[in-house]
mmCIF file of C-alpha atoms (C1' of nucleotides) in Angstrom:
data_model
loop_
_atom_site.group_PDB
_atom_site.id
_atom_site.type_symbol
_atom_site.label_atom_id
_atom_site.label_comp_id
_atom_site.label_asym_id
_atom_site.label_seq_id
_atom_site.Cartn_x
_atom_site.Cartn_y
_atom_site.Cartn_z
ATOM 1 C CA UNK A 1 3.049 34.121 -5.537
ATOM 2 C CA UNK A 2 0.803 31.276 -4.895
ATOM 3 C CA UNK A 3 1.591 28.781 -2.482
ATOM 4 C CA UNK A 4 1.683 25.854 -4.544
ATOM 5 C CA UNK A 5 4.292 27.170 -6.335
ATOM 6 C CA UNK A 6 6.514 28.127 -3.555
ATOM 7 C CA UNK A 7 6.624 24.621 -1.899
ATOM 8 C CA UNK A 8 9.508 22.656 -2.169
ATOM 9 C CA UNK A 9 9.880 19.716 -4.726
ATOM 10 C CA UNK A 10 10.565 17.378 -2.207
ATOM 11 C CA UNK A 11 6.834 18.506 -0.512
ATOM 12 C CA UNK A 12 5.502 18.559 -3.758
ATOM 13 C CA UNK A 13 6.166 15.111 -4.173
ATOM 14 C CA UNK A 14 5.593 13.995 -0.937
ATOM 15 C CA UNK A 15 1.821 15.297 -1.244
ATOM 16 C CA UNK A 16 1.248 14.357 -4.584
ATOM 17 C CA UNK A 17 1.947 11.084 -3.100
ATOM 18 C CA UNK A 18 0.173 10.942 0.185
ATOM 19 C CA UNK A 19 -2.816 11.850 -2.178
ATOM 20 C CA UNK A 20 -3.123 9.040 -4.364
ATOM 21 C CA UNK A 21 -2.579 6.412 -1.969
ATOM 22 C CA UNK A 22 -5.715 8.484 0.101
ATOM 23 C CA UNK A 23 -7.633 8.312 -3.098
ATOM 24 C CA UNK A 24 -6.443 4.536 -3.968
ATOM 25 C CA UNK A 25 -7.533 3.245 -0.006
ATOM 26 C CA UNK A 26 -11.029 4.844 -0.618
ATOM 27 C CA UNK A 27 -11.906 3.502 -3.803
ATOM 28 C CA UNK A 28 -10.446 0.241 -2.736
ATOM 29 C CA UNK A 29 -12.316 0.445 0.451
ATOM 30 C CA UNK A 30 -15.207 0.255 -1.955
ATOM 31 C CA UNK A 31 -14.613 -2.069 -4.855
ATOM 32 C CA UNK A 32 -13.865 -5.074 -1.771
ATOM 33 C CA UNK A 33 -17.009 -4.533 -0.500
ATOM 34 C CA UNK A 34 -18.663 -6.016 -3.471
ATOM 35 C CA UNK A 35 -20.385 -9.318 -3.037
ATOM 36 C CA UNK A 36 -18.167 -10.878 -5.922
ATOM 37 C CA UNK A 37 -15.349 -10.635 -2.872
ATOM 38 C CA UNK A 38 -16.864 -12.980 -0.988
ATOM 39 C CA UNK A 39 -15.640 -15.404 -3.130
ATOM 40 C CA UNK A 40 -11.957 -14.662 -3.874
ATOM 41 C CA UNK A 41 -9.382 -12.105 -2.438
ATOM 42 C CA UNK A 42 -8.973 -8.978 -4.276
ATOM 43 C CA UNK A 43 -5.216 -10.258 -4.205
ATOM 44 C CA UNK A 44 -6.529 -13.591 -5.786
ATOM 45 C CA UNK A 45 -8.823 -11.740 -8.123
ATOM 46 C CA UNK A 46 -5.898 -9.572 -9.363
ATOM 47 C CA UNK A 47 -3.983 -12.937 -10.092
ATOM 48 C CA UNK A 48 -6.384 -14.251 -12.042
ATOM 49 C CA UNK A 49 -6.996 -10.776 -13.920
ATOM 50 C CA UNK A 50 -3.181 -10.753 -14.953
ATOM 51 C CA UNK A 51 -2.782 -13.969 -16.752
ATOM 52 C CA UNK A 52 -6.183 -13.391 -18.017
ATOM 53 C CA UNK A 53 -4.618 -9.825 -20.067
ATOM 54 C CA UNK A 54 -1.556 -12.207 -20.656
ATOM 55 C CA UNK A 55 -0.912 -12.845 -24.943
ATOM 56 C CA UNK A 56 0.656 -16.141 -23.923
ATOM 57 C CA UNK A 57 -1.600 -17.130 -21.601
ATOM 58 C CA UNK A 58 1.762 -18.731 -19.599
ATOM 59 C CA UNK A 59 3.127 -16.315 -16.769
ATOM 60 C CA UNK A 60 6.045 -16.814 -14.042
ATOM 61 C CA UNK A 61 5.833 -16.304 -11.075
ATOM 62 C CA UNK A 62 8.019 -13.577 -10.552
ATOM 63 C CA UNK A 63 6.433 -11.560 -13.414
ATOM 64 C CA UNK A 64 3.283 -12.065 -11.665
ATOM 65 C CA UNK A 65 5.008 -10.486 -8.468
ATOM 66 C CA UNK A 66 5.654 -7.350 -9.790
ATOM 67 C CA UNK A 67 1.712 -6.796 -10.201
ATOM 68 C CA UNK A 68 1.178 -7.925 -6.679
ATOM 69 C CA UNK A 69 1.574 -6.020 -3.427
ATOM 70 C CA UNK A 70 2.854 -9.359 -1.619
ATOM 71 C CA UNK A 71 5.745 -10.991 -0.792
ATOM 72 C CA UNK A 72 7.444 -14.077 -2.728
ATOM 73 C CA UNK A 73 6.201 -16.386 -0.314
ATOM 74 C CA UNK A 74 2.828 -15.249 -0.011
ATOM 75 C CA UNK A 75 2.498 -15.407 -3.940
ATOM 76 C CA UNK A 76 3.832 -18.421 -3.602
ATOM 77 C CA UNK A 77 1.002 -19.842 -1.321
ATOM 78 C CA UNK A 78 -1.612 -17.126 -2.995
ATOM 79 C CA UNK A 79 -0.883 -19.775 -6.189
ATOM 80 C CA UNK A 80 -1.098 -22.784 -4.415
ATOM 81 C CA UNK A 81 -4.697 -22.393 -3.478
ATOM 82 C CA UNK A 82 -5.695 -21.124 -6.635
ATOM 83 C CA UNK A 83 -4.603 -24.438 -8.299
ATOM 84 C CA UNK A 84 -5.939 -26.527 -4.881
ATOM 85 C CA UNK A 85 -9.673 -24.600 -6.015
ATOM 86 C CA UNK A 86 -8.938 -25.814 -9.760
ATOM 87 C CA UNK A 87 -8.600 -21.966 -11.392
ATOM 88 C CA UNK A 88 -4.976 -21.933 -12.306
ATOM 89 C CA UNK A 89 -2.426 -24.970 -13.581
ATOM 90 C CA UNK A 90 1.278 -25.177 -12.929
ATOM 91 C CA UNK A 91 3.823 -26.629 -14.931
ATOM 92 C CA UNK A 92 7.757 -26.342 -15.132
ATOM 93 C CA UNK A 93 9.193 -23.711 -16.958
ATOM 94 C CA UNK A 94 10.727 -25.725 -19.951
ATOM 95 C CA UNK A 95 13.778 -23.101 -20.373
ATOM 96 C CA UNK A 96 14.713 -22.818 -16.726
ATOM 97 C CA UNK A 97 14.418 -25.640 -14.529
ATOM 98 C CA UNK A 98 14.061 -23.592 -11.219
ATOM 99 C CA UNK A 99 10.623 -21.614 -12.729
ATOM 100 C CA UNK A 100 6.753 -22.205 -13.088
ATOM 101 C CA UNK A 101 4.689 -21.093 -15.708
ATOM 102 C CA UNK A 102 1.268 -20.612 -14.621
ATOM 103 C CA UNK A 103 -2.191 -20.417 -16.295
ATOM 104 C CA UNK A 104 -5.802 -19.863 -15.810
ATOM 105 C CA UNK A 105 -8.032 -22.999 -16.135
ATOM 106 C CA UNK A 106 -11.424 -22.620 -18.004
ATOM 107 C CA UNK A 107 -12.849 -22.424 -14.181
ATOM 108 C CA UNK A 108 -10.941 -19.739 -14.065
ATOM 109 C CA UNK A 109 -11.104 -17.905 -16.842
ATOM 110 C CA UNK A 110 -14.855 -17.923 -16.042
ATOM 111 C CA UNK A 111 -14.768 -17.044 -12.921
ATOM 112 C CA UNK A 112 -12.098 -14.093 -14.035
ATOM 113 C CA UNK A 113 -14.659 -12.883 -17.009
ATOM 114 C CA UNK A 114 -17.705 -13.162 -14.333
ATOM 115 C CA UNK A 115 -16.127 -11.377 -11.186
ATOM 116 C CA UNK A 116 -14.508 -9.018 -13.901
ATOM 117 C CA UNK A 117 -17.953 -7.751 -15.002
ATOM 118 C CA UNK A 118 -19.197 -7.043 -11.855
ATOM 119 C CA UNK A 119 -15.882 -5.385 -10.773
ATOM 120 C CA UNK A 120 -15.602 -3.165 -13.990
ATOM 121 C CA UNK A 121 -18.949 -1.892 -13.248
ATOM 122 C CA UNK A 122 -18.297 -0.995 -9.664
ATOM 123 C CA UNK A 123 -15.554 1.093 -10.249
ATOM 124 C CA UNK A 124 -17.122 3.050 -13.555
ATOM 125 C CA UNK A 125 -19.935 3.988 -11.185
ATOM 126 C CA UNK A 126 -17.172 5.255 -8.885
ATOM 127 C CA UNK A 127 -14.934 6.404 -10.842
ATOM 128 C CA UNK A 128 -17.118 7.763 -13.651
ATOM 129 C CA UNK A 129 -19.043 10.250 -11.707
ATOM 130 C CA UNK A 130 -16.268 11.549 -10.324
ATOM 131 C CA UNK A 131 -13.955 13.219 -12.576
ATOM 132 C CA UNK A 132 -14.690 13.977 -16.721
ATOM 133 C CA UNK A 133 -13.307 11.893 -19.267
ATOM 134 C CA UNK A 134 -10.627 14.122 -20.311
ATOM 135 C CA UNK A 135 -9.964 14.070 -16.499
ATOM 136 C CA UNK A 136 -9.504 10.571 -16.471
ATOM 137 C CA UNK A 137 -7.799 10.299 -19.712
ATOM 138 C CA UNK A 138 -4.839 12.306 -17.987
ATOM 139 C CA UNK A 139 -5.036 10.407 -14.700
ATOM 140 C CA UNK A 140 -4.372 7.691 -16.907
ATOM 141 C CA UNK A 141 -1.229 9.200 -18.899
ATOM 142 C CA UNK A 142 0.157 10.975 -15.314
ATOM 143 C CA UNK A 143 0.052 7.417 -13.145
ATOM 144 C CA UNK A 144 1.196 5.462 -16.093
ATOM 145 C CA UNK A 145 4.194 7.471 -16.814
ATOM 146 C CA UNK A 146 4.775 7.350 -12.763
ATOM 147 C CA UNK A 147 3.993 3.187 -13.066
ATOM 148 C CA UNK A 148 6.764 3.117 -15.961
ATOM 149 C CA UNK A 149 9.339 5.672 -14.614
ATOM 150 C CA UNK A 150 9.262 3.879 -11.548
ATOM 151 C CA UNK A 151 9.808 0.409 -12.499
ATOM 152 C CA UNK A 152 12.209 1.591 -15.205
ATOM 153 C CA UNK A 153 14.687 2.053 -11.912
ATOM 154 C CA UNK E 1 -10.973 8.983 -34.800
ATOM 155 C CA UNK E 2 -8.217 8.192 -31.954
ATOM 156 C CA UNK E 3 -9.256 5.069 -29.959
ATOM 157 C CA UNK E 4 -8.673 6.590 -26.848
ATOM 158 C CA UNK E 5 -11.835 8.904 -27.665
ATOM 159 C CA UNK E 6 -13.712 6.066 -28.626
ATOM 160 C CA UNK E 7 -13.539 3.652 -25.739
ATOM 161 C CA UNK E 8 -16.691 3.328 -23.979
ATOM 162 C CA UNK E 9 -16.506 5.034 -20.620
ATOM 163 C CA UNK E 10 -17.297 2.147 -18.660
ATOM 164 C CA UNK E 11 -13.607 1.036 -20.464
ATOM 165 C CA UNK E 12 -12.229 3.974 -20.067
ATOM 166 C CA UNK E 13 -12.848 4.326 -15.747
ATOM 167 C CA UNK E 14 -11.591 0.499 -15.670
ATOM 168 C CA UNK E 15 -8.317 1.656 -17.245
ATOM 169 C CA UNK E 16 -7.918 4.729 -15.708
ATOM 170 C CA UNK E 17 -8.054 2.782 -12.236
ATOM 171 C CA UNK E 18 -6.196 0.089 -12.894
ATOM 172 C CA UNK E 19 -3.790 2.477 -13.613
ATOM 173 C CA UNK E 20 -3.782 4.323 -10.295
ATOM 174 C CA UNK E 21 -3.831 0.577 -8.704
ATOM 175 C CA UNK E 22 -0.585 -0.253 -10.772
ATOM 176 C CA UNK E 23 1.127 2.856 -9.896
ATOM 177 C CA UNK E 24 0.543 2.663 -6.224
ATOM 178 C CA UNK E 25 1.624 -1.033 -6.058
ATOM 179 C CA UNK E 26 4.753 0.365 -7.938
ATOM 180 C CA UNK E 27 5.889 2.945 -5.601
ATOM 181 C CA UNK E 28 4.561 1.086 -2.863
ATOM 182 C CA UNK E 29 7.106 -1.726 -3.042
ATOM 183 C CA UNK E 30 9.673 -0.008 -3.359
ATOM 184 C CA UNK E 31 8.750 2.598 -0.326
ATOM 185 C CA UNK E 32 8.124 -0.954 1.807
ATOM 186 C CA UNK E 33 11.738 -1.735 1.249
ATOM 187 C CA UNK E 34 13.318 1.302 3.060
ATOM 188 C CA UNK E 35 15.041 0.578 6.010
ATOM 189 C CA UNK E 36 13.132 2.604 8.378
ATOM 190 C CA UNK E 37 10.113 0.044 7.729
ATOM 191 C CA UNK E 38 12.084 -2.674 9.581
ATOM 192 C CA UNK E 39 10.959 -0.992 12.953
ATOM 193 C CA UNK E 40 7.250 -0.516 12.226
ATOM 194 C CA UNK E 41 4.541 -1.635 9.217
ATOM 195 C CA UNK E 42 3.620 0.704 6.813
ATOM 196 C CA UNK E 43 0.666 0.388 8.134
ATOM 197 C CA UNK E 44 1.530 1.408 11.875
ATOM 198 C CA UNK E 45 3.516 3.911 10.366
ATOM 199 C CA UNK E 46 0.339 5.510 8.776
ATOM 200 C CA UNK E 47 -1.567 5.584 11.944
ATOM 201 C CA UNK E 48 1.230 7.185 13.472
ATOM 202 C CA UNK E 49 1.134 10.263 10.505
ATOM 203 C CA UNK E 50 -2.108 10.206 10.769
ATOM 204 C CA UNK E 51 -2.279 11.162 14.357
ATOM 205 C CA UNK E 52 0.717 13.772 13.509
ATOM 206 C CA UNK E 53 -1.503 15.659 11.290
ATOM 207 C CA UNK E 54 -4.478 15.614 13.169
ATOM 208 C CA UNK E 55 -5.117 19.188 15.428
ATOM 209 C CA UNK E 56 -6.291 18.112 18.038
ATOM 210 C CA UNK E 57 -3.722 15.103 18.456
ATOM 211 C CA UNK E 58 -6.833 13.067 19.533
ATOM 212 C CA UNK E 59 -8.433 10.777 16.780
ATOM 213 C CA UNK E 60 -11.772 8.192 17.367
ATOM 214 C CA UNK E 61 -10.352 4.981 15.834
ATOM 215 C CA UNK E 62 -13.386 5.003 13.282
ATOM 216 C CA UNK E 63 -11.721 8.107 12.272
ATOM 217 C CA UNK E 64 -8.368 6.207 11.902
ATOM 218 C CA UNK E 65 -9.945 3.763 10.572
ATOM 219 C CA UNK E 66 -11.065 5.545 7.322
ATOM 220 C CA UNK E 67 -7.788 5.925 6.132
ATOM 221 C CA UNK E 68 -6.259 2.990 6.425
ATOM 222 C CA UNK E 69 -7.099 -0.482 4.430
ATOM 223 C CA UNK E 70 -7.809 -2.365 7.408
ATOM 224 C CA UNK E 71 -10.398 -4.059 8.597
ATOM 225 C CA UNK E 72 -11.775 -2.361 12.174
ATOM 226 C CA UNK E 73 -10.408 -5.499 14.250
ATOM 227 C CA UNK E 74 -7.556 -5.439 12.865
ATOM 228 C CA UNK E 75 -6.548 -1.950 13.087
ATOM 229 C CA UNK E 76 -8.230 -2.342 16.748
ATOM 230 C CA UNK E 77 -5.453 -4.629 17.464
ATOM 231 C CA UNK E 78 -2.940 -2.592 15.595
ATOM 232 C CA UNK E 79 -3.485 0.250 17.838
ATOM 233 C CA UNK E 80 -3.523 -2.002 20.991
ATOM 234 C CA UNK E 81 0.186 -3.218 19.688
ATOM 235 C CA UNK E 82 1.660 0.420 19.463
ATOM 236 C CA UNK E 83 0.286 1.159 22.989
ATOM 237 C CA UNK E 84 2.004 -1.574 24.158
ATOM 238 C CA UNK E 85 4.811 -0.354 22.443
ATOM 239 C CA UNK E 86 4.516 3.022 23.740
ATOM 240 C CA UNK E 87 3.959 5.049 20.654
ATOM 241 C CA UNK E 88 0.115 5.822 21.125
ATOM 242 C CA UNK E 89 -1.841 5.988 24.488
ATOM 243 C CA UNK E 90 -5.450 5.068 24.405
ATOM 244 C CA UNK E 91 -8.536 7.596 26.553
ATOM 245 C CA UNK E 92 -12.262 6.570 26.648
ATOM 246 C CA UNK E 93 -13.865 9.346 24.879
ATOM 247 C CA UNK E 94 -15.824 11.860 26.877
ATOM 248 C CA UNK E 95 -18.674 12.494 24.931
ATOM 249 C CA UNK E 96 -19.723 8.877 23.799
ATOM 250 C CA UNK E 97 -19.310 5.939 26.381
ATOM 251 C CA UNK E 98 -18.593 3.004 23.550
ATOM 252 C CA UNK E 99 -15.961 4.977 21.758
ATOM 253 C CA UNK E 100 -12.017 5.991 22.556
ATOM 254 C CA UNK E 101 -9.303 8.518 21.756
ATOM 255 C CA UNK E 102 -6.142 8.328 20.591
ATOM 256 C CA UNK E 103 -2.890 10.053 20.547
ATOM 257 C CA UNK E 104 0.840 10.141 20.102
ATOM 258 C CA UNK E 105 3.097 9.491 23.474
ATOM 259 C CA UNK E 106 5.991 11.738 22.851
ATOM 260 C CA UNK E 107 8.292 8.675 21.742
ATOM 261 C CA UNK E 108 5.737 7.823 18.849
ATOM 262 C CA UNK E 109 5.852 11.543 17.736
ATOM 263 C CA UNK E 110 9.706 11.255 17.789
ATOM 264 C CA UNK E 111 9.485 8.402 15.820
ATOM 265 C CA UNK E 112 7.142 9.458 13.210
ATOM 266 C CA UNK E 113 9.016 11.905 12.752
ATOM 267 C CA UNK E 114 12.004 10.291 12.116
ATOM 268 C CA UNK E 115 10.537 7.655 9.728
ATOM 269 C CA UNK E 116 8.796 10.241 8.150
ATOM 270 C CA UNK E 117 11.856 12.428 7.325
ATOM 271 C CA UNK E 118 13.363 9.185 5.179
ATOM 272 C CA UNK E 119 10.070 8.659 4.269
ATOM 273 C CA UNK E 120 9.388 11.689 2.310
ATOM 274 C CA UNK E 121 13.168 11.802 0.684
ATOM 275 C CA UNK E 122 12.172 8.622 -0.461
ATOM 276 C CA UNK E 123 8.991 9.237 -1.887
ATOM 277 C CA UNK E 124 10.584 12.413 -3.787
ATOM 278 C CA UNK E 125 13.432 10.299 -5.092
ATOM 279 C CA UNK E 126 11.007 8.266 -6.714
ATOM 280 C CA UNK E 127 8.050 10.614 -7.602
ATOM 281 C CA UNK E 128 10.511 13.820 -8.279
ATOM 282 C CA UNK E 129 12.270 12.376 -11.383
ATOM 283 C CA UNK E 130 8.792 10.576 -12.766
ATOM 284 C CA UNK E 131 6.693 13.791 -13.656
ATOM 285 C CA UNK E 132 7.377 17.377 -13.628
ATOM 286 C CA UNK E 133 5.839 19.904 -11.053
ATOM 287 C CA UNK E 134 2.986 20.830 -12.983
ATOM 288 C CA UNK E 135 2.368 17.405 -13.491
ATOM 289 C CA UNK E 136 2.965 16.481 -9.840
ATOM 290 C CA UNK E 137 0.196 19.047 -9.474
ATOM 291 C CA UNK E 138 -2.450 18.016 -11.651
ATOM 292 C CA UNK E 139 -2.247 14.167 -10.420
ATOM 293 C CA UNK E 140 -2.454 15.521 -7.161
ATOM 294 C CA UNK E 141 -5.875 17.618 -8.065
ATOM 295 C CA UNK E 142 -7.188 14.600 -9.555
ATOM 296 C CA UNK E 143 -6.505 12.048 -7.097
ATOM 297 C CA UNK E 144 -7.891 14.171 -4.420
ATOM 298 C CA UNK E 145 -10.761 14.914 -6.543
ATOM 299 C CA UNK E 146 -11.137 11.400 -6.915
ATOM 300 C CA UNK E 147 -11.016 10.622 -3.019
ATOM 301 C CA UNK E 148 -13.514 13.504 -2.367
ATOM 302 C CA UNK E 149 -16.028 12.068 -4.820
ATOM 303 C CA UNK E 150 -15.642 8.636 -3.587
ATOM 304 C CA UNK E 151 -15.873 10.015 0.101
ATOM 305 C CA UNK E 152 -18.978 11.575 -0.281
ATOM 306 C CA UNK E 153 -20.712 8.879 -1.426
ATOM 307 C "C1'" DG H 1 34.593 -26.845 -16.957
ATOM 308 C "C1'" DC H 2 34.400 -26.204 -11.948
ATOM 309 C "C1'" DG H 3 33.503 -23.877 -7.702
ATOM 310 C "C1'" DA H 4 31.121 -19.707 -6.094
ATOM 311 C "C1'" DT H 5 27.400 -16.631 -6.474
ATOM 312 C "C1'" DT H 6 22.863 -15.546 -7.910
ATOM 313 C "C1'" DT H 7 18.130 -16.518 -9.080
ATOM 314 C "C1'" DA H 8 13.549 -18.971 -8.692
ATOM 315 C "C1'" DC H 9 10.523 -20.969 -6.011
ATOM 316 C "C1'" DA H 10 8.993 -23.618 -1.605
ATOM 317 C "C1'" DT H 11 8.461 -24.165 3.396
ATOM 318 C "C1'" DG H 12 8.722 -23.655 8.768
ATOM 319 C "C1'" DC H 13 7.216 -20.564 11.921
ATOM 320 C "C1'" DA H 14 5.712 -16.443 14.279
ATOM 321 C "C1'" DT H 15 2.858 -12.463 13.390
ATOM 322 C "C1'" DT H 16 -0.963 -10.128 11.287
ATOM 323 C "C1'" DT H 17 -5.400 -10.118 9.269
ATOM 324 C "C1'" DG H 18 -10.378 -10.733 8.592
ATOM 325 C "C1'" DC H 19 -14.812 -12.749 9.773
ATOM 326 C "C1'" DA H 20 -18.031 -13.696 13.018
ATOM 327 C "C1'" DT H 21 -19.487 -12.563 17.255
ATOM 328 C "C1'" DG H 22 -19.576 -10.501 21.994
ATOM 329 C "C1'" DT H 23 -20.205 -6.454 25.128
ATOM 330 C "C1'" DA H 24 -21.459 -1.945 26.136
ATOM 331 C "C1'" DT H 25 -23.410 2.443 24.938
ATOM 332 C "C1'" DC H 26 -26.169 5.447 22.111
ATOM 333 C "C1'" DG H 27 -30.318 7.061 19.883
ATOM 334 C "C1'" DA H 28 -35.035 6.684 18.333
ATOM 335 C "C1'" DA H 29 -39.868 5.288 18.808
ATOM 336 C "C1'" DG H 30 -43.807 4.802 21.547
ATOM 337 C "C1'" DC F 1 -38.928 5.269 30.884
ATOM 338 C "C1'" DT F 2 -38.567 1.204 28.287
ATOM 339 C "C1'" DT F 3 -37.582 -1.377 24.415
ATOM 340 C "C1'" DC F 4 -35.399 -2.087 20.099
ATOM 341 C "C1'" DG F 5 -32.120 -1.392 16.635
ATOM 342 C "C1'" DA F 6 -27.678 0.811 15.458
ATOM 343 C "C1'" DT F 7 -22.954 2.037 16.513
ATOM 344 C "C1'" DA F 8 -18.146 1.558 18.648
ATOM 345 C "C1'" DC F 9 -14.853 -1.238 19.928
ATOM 346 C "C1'" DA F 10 -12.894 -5.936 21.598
ATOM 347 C "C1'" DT F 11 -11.966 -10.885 21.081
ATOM 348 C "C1'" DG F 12 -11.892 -16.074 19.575
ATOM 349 C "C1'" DC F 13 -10.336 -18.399 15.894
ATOM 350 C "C1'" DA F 14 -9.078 -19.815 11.300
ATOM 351 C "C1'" DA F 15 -6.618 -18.132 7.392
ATOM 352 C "C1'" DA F 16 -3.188 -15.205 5.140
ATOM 353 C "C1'" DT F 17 1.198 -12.927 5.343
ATOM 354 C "C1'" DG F 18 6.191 -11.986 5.816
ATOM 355 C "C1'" DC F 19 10.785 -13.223 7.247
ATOM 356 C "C1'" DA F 20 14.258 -16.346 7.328
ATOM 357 C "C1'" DT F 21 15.825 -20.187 5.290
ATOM 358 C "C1'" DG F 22 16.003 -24.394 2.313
ATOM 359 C "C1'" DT F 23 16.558 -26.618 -2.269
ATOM 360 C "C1'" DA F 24 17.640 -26.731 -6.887
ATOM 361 C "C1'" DA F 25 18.996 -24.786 -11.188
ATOM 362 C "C1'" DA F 26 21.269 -21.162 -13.804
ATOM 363 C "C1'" DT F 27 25.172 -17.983 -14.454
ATOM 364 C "C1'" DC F 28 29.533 -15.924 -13.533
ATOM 365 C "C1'" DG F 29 34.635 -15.824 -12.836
ATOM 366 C "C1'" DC F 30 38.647 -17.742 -13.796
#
DNA sequence: GCGATTTACATGCATTTGCATGTATCGAAG
DNA sequence: CTTCGATACATGCAAATGCATGTAAATCGC
């Protein structure tokens, strides 16, 4: 029997793991090097990039945490200087007086489409060359259904 | 025709990273909130595994320095903290007078270990129930696929 | 409907991070 | 052998981050 098939779940997962956040620091390690990152934090990009995709165009800020890989607080400040450089507004949330409601400005939109070219390139040319489309199409389906079963909890 | 199969595949690499990126911020949170991460970053405790898995027990910290998202200062100063600590003593390396080794001490392999055994029931609690073994399997050909292809480049 | 708990966001403060640069060694060219 | 550029790591310093906590509004229990 092959080995694969022998190992525990528990391993199993634990590998399965340990290999996409291997594959996700070296294709990050990439995509920050580009000169568009000079400008704005991947973190800040990513910001922007979410209420960009948003129907509304209005986000909180705690929906916008669960996108993020930071803290409350540093969203909190990660904002703050987004509206201080003019690329997001603020306002009160009119249906609960403790929340904001966020969106991008036309600066930021801009910026947003214009970093978002360059970006979308940079990781087709990784990306692309690397595994097939049907490949990718099930990378796709097998990290989204982890993404959803995993927030689902 | 399906529009999956009809997305260009410029569109089709963006999506398929972004979600990988989504995933791993996913998980990642919720790994980042075990108690064992009190004691030591994720980040510190990934240099630590890393030197765990390494045959030699000796790594360059350029070689350390490839798998972690951190810039070489700071992961310069990272190892300098877990010396001080006690968990990693630091060698100049024989062969190459600008460079230097690295290894566990015997308390950082105790405490890898120990992290590492919550760790990995962790990461099976979330990733076990999400997709099934032959799932598990296929993301984890693809994502190393992925970071071979990327490394190579 | 009123006090207690929870939730949403902001802020003080210590720690961590990255950028730019410094120092030392290596390797290549002549 | 000498010089010049590249590589490996360290360090000064400003900025970003997280933790603990603060403030205010919503919700829950009775």
């Amino acid at each position: 029997m092959h080995a694969k098939t022998t190992e525990s779940p528990v391993r199993l997962a634990a590998e399965t793991w340990e290999s996409l956040f291997r594959a996700q620091v070296a294709v990050m390690r990439r995509l920050q090097a580009a000169p568009a990152f000079k400008a704005l934090a991947l973190n800040e990009y990513d910001v922007l990039f979410t209420l960009s995709r948003c129907p509304s165009g209005w986000l909180r800020l705690n929906e916008l945490n669960d996108n993020v890989l930071l803290s409350q607080s540093s969203l909190s400040r990660l904002v703050e200087r987004l509206e201080k450089r003019g690329f997001v507004e603020r306002t009160p949330a009119p249906e609960d007086g403790r929340g904001i409601l966020i969106r991008l400005t036309d600066a930021g939109r801009e910026l947003q489409k214009q970093i978002g070219r360059e970006h979308v390139r940079d990781i087709a040319a990784l990306v692309g060359p690397a595994l097939s489309a049907a490949e990718q199409q099930e990378l796709l389906r097998l990290t989204e259904k982890l993404r959803a079963a995993v927030a689902a909890r």
